[in-house]
Amino acid sequence: MKTIIANWKMNVGVRESVALARGTLLTLRGRKHIPELVICPPFVALSEVRKIVARSAAALGAQNVFWAESGSYTGEVSARMLEELGVTHVIIGHSERRQFLSETDEMVNKKTYHALASGLTPIVCVGEGRAERRAGTAQEVVGEQLKRALSGVRLRASDHLLIAYEPVWAIGTGEPASVSEMLPMHAFIRSLVQELLGPHGASQTRVLYGGSVNGENAYAFLREEEVDGVLVGSASVKINQFKDIVHAACEVLEAQTL
Ligand code: PEP
C-alpha cells in the first residue's frame, strides 16, 4: 500500500477547501488500485470537507492537535474534538510548527501519545536542517527527534503510526531530496522504530517522504519499496500536480499486481 497525505497548510479557506476536496477525489476516479489518501485541510474547513470525504475512499486529517482532552487552553483543539469531526489522522511536529511556533520534541511526544490514546493515527514529522545535512549529522538529528517523539509510546494492536521524513531544506523549496539521499534515512528510521517499538510496533508503522514532491518526481519516490508514501504540501493545492502524484501511486500499485 502507498499513502498520500495532502497538507493544505493555511493556503485555502472553507470555500476553496470544498472545491479542492471535490477535485482531489476526482483524481481517484476510474483507477483500479488506489493509494490511501488523507486530506488535511485547515481546522476551519474540516466539517465541510468531511461531508465530501465521507462518501469516498479518502480519510480526513488535521494539521495539529493539543495534548489535553479539554481545559483552559485558548486556541487549542483536542483529539476528541477532531474525532467528533470525523478526523482519523493528525500531522504532528511539522517543521513549520517547530520553526514558527517553537514546537519542541517534548510537545511532539505529548501530542503523539495523546493522539494514539484517542484512536487517531499520528503523522509524526522529522527532518534535519540544511546545515545539519551539510555537517553530516542528519541521522543523528533525526534519530534524536524520533527517540524523543516516541519516548514511552507503545502501539496497541489497533494503532497505526506514520512517520514522515521531511528534510527541512526540501520543504517548500522546489529542491527535493534525491532518492539516494532519502533512502538511507528511511532505512535508518525503520531500524530505529524496530528498536523503539519492537517488531509489532514496527509492522504498524509506515515511513513516508515529504519535501517538494510534485507531479514530475513523485513516481521516483513512490516506486521505492522503502517508501510507504509521500506527504505533499504545495503541490496538494494544485490539482493538476496532485493528480499526477496520485496517478504515480496508482501506477506503482498496479505494477505490483502484475
Ligand atoms: C509539507 O508541507 O510537509 C511539505 C512537504 O511541503 P512541500 O511539498 O511544499 O515541500
mmCIF file of C-alpha atoms and ligand atoms in Angstrom:
data_model
loop_
_atom_site.group_PDB
_atom_site.id
_atom_site.type_symbol
_atom_site.label_atom_id
_atom_site.label_comp_id
_atom_site.label_asym_id
_atom_site.label_seq_id
_atom_site.Cartn_x
_atom_site.Cartn_y
_atom_site.Cartn_z
ATOM 1 C CA MET A 1 0.000 0.000 0.000
ATOM 2 C CA LYS A 2 1.077 3.582 -0.586
ATOM 3 C CA THR A 3 -0.197 6.556 1.396
ATOM 4 C CA ILE A 4 -0.508 10.105 0.147
ATOM 5 C CA ILE A 5 -1.047 12.921 2.633
ATOM 6 C CA ALA A 6 -2.326 16.231 1.263
ATOM 7 C CA ASN A 7 -1.261 19.005 3.659
ATOM 8 C CA TRP A 8 -3.139 22.105 2.571
ATOM 9 C CA LYS A 9 -1.482 24.156 5.332
ATOM 10 C CA MET A 10 -3.050 27.636 5.706
ATOM 11 C CA ASN A 11 -3.400 28.011 1.933
ATOM 12 C CA VAL A 12 -7.148 27.566 1.464
ATOM 13 C CA GLY A 13 -10.291 28.856 3.165
ATOM 14 C CA VAL A 14 -13.540 26.946 3.618
ATOM 15 C CA ARG A 15 -14.971 27.529 0.134
ATOM 16 C CA GLU A 16 -11.691 26.738 -1.617
ATOM 17 C CA SER A 17 -11.283 23.646 0.552
ATOM 18 C CA VAL A 18 -14.652 22.300 -0.566
ATOM 19 C CA ALA A 19 -13.764 22.773 -4.245
ATOM 20 C CA LEU A 20 -10.293 21.330 -3.731
ATOM 21 C CA ALA A 21 -11.671 18.294 -1.885
ATOM 22 C CA ARG A 22 -14.002 17.568 -4.809
ATOM 23 C CA GLY A 23 -11.137 17.927 -7.294
ATOM 24 C CA THR A 24 -8.869 15.786 -5.145
ATOM 25 C CA LEU A 25 -11.378 12.930 -5.036
ATOM 26 C CA LEU A 26 -11.796 13.077 -8.822
ATOM 27 C CA THR A 27 -8.113 12.108 -9.159
ATOM 28 C CA LEU A 28 -9.076 8.606 -7.937
ATOM 29 C CA ARG A 29 -11.853 8.136 -10.453
ATOM 30 C CA GLY A 30 -11.514 5.195 -12.832
ATOM 31 C CA ARG A 31 -8.391 3.805 -11.141
ATOM 32 C CA LYS A 32 -8.441 0.187 -10.037
ATOM 33 C CA HIS A 33 -5.664 0.283 -7.462
ATOM 34 C CA ILE A 34 -5.683 3.422 -5.412
ATOM 35 C CA PRO A 35 -3.415 4.722 -2.635
ATOM 36 C CA GLU A 36 -4.618 5.557 0.851
ATOM 37 C CA LEU A 37 -5.395 9.254 0.584
ATOM 38 C CA VAL A 38 -5.503 11.545 3.635
ATOM 39 C CA ILE A 39 -6.732 15.102 3.138
ATOM 40 C CA CYS A 40 -5.611 17.627 5.781
ATOM 41 C CA PRO A 41 -7.455 20.944 5.390
ATOM 42 C CA PRO A 42 -7.206 23.825 7.881
ATOM 43 C CA PHE A 43 -9.259 23.263 11.088
ATOM 44 C CA VAL A 44 -11.982 25.671 9.979
ATOM 45 C CA ALA A 45 -12.722 23.607 6.853
ATOM 46 C CA LEU A 46 -12.794 20.168 8.496
ATOM 47 C CA SER A 47 -16.550 19.875 8.894
ATOM 48 C CA GLU A 48 -17.311 20.954 5.316
ATOM 49 C CA VAL A 49 -14.607 18.733 3.821
ATOM 50 C CA ARG A 50 -15.869 15.859 5.960
ATOM 51 C CA LYS A 51 -19.185 15.934 4.077
ATOM 52 C CA ILE A 52 -17.337 15.358 0.799
ATOM 53 C CA VAL A 53 -14.792 12.857 2.055
ATOM 54 C CA ALA A 54 -17.438 10.843 3.944
ATOM 55 C CA ARG A 55 -18.719 9.289 0.724
ATOM 56 C CA SER A 56 -15.269 8.399 -0.572
ATOM 57 C CA ALA A 57 -12.200 6.229 -0.085
ATOM 58 C CA ALA A 58 -10.241 9.181 1.318
ATOM 59 C CA ALA A 59 -9.626 9.895 5.005
ATOM 60 C CA LEU A 60 -9.710 13.193 6.852
ATOM 61 C CA GLY A 61 -6.643 14.516 8.680
ATOM 62 C CA ALA A 62 -5.913 17.549 10.849
ATOM 63 C CA GLN A 63 -2.731 19.622 10.783
ATOM 64 C CA ASN A 64 -2.248 19.744 14.553
ATOM 65 C CA VAL A 65 -3.700 18.585 17.883
ATOM 66 C CA PHE A 66 -3.256 19.553 21.532
ATOM 67 C CA TRP A 67 -2.236 17.014 24.215
ATOM 68 C CA ALA A 68 -5.005 17.550 26.774
ATOM 69 C CA GLU A 69 -8.613 16.345 26.457
ATOM 70 C CA SER A 70 -10.159 19.646 27.492
ATOM 71 C CA GLY A 71 -9.493 22.660 29.688
ATOM 72 C CA SER A 72 -8.180 26.203 29.674
ATOM 73 C CA TYR A 73 -6.010 26.081 26.559
ATOM 74 C CA THR A 74 -7.213 29.001 24.474
ATOM 75 C CA GLY A 75 -6.999 28.371 20.764
ATOM 76 C CA GLU A 76 -6.138 24.689 21.029
ATOM 77 C CA VAL A 77 -8.050 21.650 19.727
ATOM 78 C CA SER A 78 -8.147 18.189 21.329
ATOM 79 C CA ALA A 79 -8.145 14.769 19.717
ATOM 80 C CA ARG A 80 -11.692 14.151 20.929
ATOM 81 C CA MET A 81 -12.879 17.321 19.164
ATOM 82 C CA LEU A 82 -11.163 16.184 15.981
ATOM 83 C CA GLU A 83 -12.744 12.760 16.197
ATOM 84 C CA GLU A 84 -16.163 14.381 16.501
ATOM 85 C CA LEU A 85 -15.455 15.918 13.098
ATOM 86 C CA GLY A 86 -14.573 12.568 11.534
ATOM 87 C CA VAL A 87 -10.814 13.090 11.662
ATOM 88 C CA THR A 88 -8.742 9.878 11.696
ATOM 89 C CA HIS A 89 -5.202 11.208 11.150
ATOM 90 C CA VAL A 90 -3.224 14.129 12.518
ATOM 91 C CA ILE A 91 0.053 15.765 11.472
ATOM 92 C CA ILE A 92 2.313 16.303 14.478
ATOM 93 C CA GLY A 93 5.600 18.201 14.707
ATOM 94 C CA HIS A 94 5.622 19.686 11.220
ATOM 95 C CA SER A 95 8.833 21.679 10.743
ATOM 96 C CA GLU A 96 6.836 24.879 10.217
ATOM 97 C CA ARG A 97 5.351 24.469 13.695
ATOM 98 C CA ARG A 98 8.767 23.671 15.123
ATOM 99 C CA GLN A 99 10.222 26.748 13.404
ATOM 100 C CA PHE A 100 7.476 29.377 13.785
ATOM 101 C CA LEU A 101 5.637 28.167 16.905
ATOM 102 C CA SER A 102 8.558 26.792 18.896
ATOM 103 C CA GLU A 103 7.141 23.286 18.981
ATOM 104 C CA THR A 104 9.612 21.060 20.832
ATOM 105 C CA ASP A 105 10.291 17.322 20.752
ATOM 106 C CA GLU A 106 8.636 17.117 24.168
ATOM 107 C CA MET A 107 5.443 18.681 22.796
ATOM 108 C CA VAL A 108 5.589 16.342 19.796
ATOM 109 C CA ASN A 109 5.847 13.421 22.218
ATOM 110 C CA LYS A 110 2.841 14.543 24.291
ATOM 111 C CA LYS A 111 0.760 15.109 21.164
ATOM 112 C CA THR A 112 1.712 11.723 19.717
ATOM 113 C CA TYR A 113 0.839 9.999 22.965
ATOM 114 C CA HIS A 114 -2.495 11.794 23.219
ATOM 115 C CA ALA A 115 -3.409 11.177 19.571
ATOM 116 C CA LEU A 116 -2.743 7.444 19.894
ATOM 117 C CA ALA A 117 -4.614 7.189 23.195
ATOM 118 C CA SER A 118 -7.604 8.789 21.461
ATOM 119 C CA GLY A 119 -7.502 6.427 18.484
ATOM 120 C CA LEU A 120 -6.074 8.890 15.955
ATOM 121 C CA THR A 121 -3.219 7.939 13.640
ATOM 122 C CA PRO A 122 -0.324 10.362 14.190
ATOM 123 C CA ILE A 123 1.748 11.510 11.228
ATOM 124 C CA VAL A 124 4.946 12.447 13.060
ATOM 125 C CA CYS A 125 7.250 14.714 11.053
ATOM 126 C CA VAL A 126 11.020 14.594 11.496
ATOM 127 C CA GLY A 127 13.845 16.040 9.449
ATOM 128 C CA GLU A 128 17.179 17.778 9.589
ATOM 129 C CA GLY A 129 18.042 21.326 8.538
ATOM 130 C CA ARG A 130 20.391 22.228 5.703
ATOM 131 C CA ALA A 131 23.360 22.987 7.962
ATOM 132 C CA GLU A 132 22.908 19.635 9.705
ATOM 133 C CA ARG A 133 22.823 17.769 6.395
ATOM 134 C CA ARG A 134 25.974 19.602 5.284
ATOM 135 C CA ALA A 135 27.691 18.838 8.591
ATOM 136 C CA GLY A 136 26.904 15.130 8.152
ATOM 137 C CA THR A 137 24.752 14.975 11.301
ATOM 138 C CA ALA A 138 21.377 14.370 9.606
ATOM 139 C CA GLN A 139 20.886 10.855 11.022
ATOM 140 C CA GLU A 140 21.896 11.958 14.487
ATOM 141 C CA VAL A 141 19.354 14.807 14.419
ATOM 142 C CA VAL A 142 16.510 12.710 13.017
ATOM 143 C CA GLY A 143 17.343 9.856 15.396
ATOM 144 C CA GLU A 144 17.153 12.196 18.385
ATOM 145 C CA GLN A 145 13.836 13.711 17.210
ATOM 146 C CA LEU A 146 12.367 10.265 16.762
ATOM 147 C CA LYS A 147 13.580 8.898 20.098
ATOM 148 C CA ARG A 148 12.071 11.872 21.897
ATOM 149 C CA ALA A 149 8.834 11.823 19.883
ATOM 150 C CA LEU A 150 8.285 8.137 20.642
ATOM 151 C CA SER A 151 9.515 8.142 24.232
ATOM 152 C CA GLY A 152 7.123 5.970 26.274
ATOM 153 C CA VAL A 153 4.936 5.258 23.243
ATOM 154 C CA ARG A 154 3.629 1.701 22.792
ATOM 155 C CA LEU A 155 1.373 0.773 19.892
ATOM 156 C CA ARG A 156 -1.712 -1.316 20.659
ATOM 157 C CA ALA A 157 -2.806 -3.888 18.091
ATOM 158 C CA SER A 158 -5.307 -1.434 16.571
ATOM 159 C CA ASP A 159 -2.887 1.534 16.400
ATOM 160 C CA HIS A 160 -1.113 2.844 13.334
ATOM 161 C CA LEU A 161 1.751 5.301 13.155
ATOM 162 C CA LEU A 162 3.039 7.245 10.175
ATOM 163 C CA ILE A 163 6.446 8.875 10.242
ATOM 164 C CA ALA A 164 7.153 11.497 7.602
ATOM 165 C CA TYR A 165 10.819 12.072 6.872
ATOM 166 C CA GLU A 166 10.835 15.699 5.745
ATOM 167 C CA PRO A 167 14.259 17.309 5.387
ATOM 168 C CA VAL A 168 13.578 20.941 6.311
ATOM 169 C CA TRP A 169 15.708 22.202 3.406
ATOM 170 C CA ALA A 170 13.428 20.353 0.978
ATOM 171 C CA ILE A 171 10.087 21.683 2.264
ATOM 172 C CA GLY A 172 8.529 24.284 0.007
ATOM 173 C CA THR A 173 11.843 24.993 -1.729
ATOM 174 C CA GLY A 174 11.318 23.125 -5.007
ATOM 175 C CA GLU A 175 14.504 21.262 -4.102
ATOM 176 C CA PRO A 176 13.549 17.706 -3.104
ATOM 177 C CA ALA A 177 15.987 15.264 -1.563
ATOM 178 C CA SER A 178 17.340 12.872 -4.157
ATOM 179 C CA VAL A 179 16.267 9.264 -3.873
ATOM 180 C CA SER A 180 19.817 8.343 -2.919
ATOM 181 C CA GLU A 181 19.738 10.942 -0.115
ATOM 182 C CA MET A 182 16.412 9.918 1.397
ATOM 183 C CA LEU A 183 16.542 6.123 1.091
ATOM 184 C CA PRO A 184 19.296 5.607 3.687
ATOM 185 C CA MET A 185 17.336 7.835 6.083
ATOM 186 C CA HIS A 186 14.212 5.715 5.561
ATOM 187 C CA ALA A 187 16.193 2.565 6.319
ATOM 188 C CA PHE A 188 17.649 4.240 9.420
ATOM 189 C CA ILE A 189 14.189 5.353 10.631
ATOM 190 C CA ARG A 190 12.824 1.860 10.117
ATOM 191 C CA SER A 191 15.590 0.216 12.121
ATOM 192 C CA LEU A 192 15.229 2.779 14.912
ATOM 193 C CA VAL A 193 11.464 2.220 15.051
ATOM 194 C CA GLN A 194 12.109 -1.510 15.352
ATOM 195 C CA GLU A 195 14.387 -0.771 18.304
ATOM 196 C CA LEU A 196 11.988 1.685 19.947
ATOM 197 C CA LEU A 197 8.637 -0.003 19.336
ATOM 198 C CA GLY A 198 9.603 -3.642 18.811
ATOM 199 C CA PRO A 199 8.688 -5.835 15.844
ATOM 200 C CA HIS A 200 4.919 -5.443 16.301
ATOM 201 C CA GLY A 201 5.171 -1.676 16.576
ATOM 202 C CA ALA A 202 7.419 -1.579 13.535
ATOM 203 C CA SER A 203 4.929 -3.593 11.487
ATOM 204 C CA GLN A 204 2.243 -0.989 12.325
ATOM 205 C CA THR A 205 4.480 1.925 11.338
ATOM 206 C CA ARG A 206 4.872 3.341 7.841
ATOM 207 C CA VAL A 207 7.580 5.719 6.674
ATOM 208 C CA LEU A 208 6.728 8.472 4.198
ATOM 209 C CA TYR A 209 8.858 11.065 2.415
ATOM 210 C CA GLY A 210 7.958 14.768 2.222
ATOM 211 C CA GLY A 211 9.720 17.765 0.667
ATOM 212 C CA SER A 212 8.927 19.334 -2.723
ATOM 213 C CA VAL A 213 7.162 16.253 -4.053
ATOM 214 C CA ASN A 214 5.433 17.136 -7.322
ATOM 215 C CA GLY A 215 3.855 15.527 -10.362
ATOM 216 C CA GLU A 216 7.215 15.014 -12.053
ATOM 217 C CA ASN A 217 9.231 13.467 -9.229
ATOM 218 C CA ALA A 218 6.558 11.525 -7.289
ATOM 219 C CA TYR A 219 6.981 8.275 -9.213
ATOM 220 C CA ALA A 220 10.706 8.104 -8.452
ATOM 221 C CA PHE A 221 9.948 8.146 -4.711
ATOM 222 C CA LEU A 222 6.830 6.008 -4.746
ATOM 223 C CA ARG A 223 8.296 3.159 -6.769
ATOM 224 C CA GLU A 224 10.803 2.514 -3.965
ATOM 225 C CA GLU A 225 9.732 -0.292 -1.658
ATOM 226 C CA GLU A 226 11.266 1.579 1.311
ATOM 227 C CA VAL A 227 8.891 4.495 0.681
ATOM 228 C CA ASP A 228 5.399 3.844 2.034
ATOM 229 C CA GLY A 229 4.087 7.093 0.632
ATOM 230 C CA VAL A 230 4.524 10.843 0.399
ATOM 231 C CA LEU A 231 3.447 13.913 2.332
ATOM 232 C CA VAL A 232 2.650 16.689 -0.126
ATOM 233 C CA GLY A 233 2.383 20.400 0.701
ATOM 234 C CA SER A 234 2.434 22.974 -2.129
ATOM 235 C CA ALA A 235 1.532 20.511 -4.889
ATOM 236 C CA SER A 236 -1.522 19.268 -2.956
ATOM 237 C CA VAL A 237 -3.357 22.552 -3.595
ATOM 238 C CA LYS A 238 -2.544 22.476 -7.336
ATOM 239 C CA ILE A 239 -4.939 19.900 -8.618
ATOM 240 C CA ASN A 240 -3.084 19.072 -11.850
ATOM 241 C CA GLN A 241 0.110 18.444 -9.920
ATOM 242 C CA PHE A 242 -1.704 16.449 -7.294
ATOM 243 C CA LYS A 243 -3.476 14.355 -9.914
ATOM 244 C CA ASP A 244 -0.097 13.309 -11.329
ATOM 245 C CA ILE A 245 1.130 12.369 -7.846
ATOM 246 C CA VAL A 246 -1.957 10.235 -7.180
ATOM 247 C CA HIS A 247 -1.658 8.608 -10.599
ATOM 248 C CA ALA A 248 2.027 7.860 -9.982
ATOM 249 C CA ALA A 249 0.963 5.953 -6.851
ATOM 250 C CA CYS A 250 -1.784 4.145 -8.806
ATOM 251 C CA GLU A 251 0.780 3.070 -11.426
ATOM 252 C CA VAL A 252 3.128 1.727 -8.775
ATOM 253 C CA LEU A 253 0.271 -0.207 -7.143
ATOM 254 C CA GLU A 254 -0.963 -1.513 -10.492
ATOM 255 C CA ALA A 255 2.545 -2.687 -11.417
ATOM 256 C CA GLN A 256 2.733 -4.592 -8.115
ATOM 257 C CA THR A 257 -0.328 -6.636 -9.050
ATOM 258 C CA LEU A 258 1.059 -7.774 -12.441
HETATM 259 C C1 PEP B 1 4.955 19.779 3.788
HETATM 260 O O1 PEP B 1 4.099 20.613 3.950
HETATM 261 O O2 PEP B 1 5.194 18.972 4.676
HETATM 262 C C2 PEP B 1 5.705 19.747 2.536
HETATM 263 C C3 PEP B 1 6.445 18.691 2.302
HETATM 264 O O3 PEP B 1 5.586 20.812 1.705
HETATM 265 P P1 PEP B 1 6.090 20.867 0.174
HETATM 266 O O4 PEP B 1 5.509 19.660 -0.505
HETATM 267 O O5 PEP B 1 5.565 22.140 -0.340
HETATM 268 O O6 PEP B 1 7.578 20.805 0.192
#
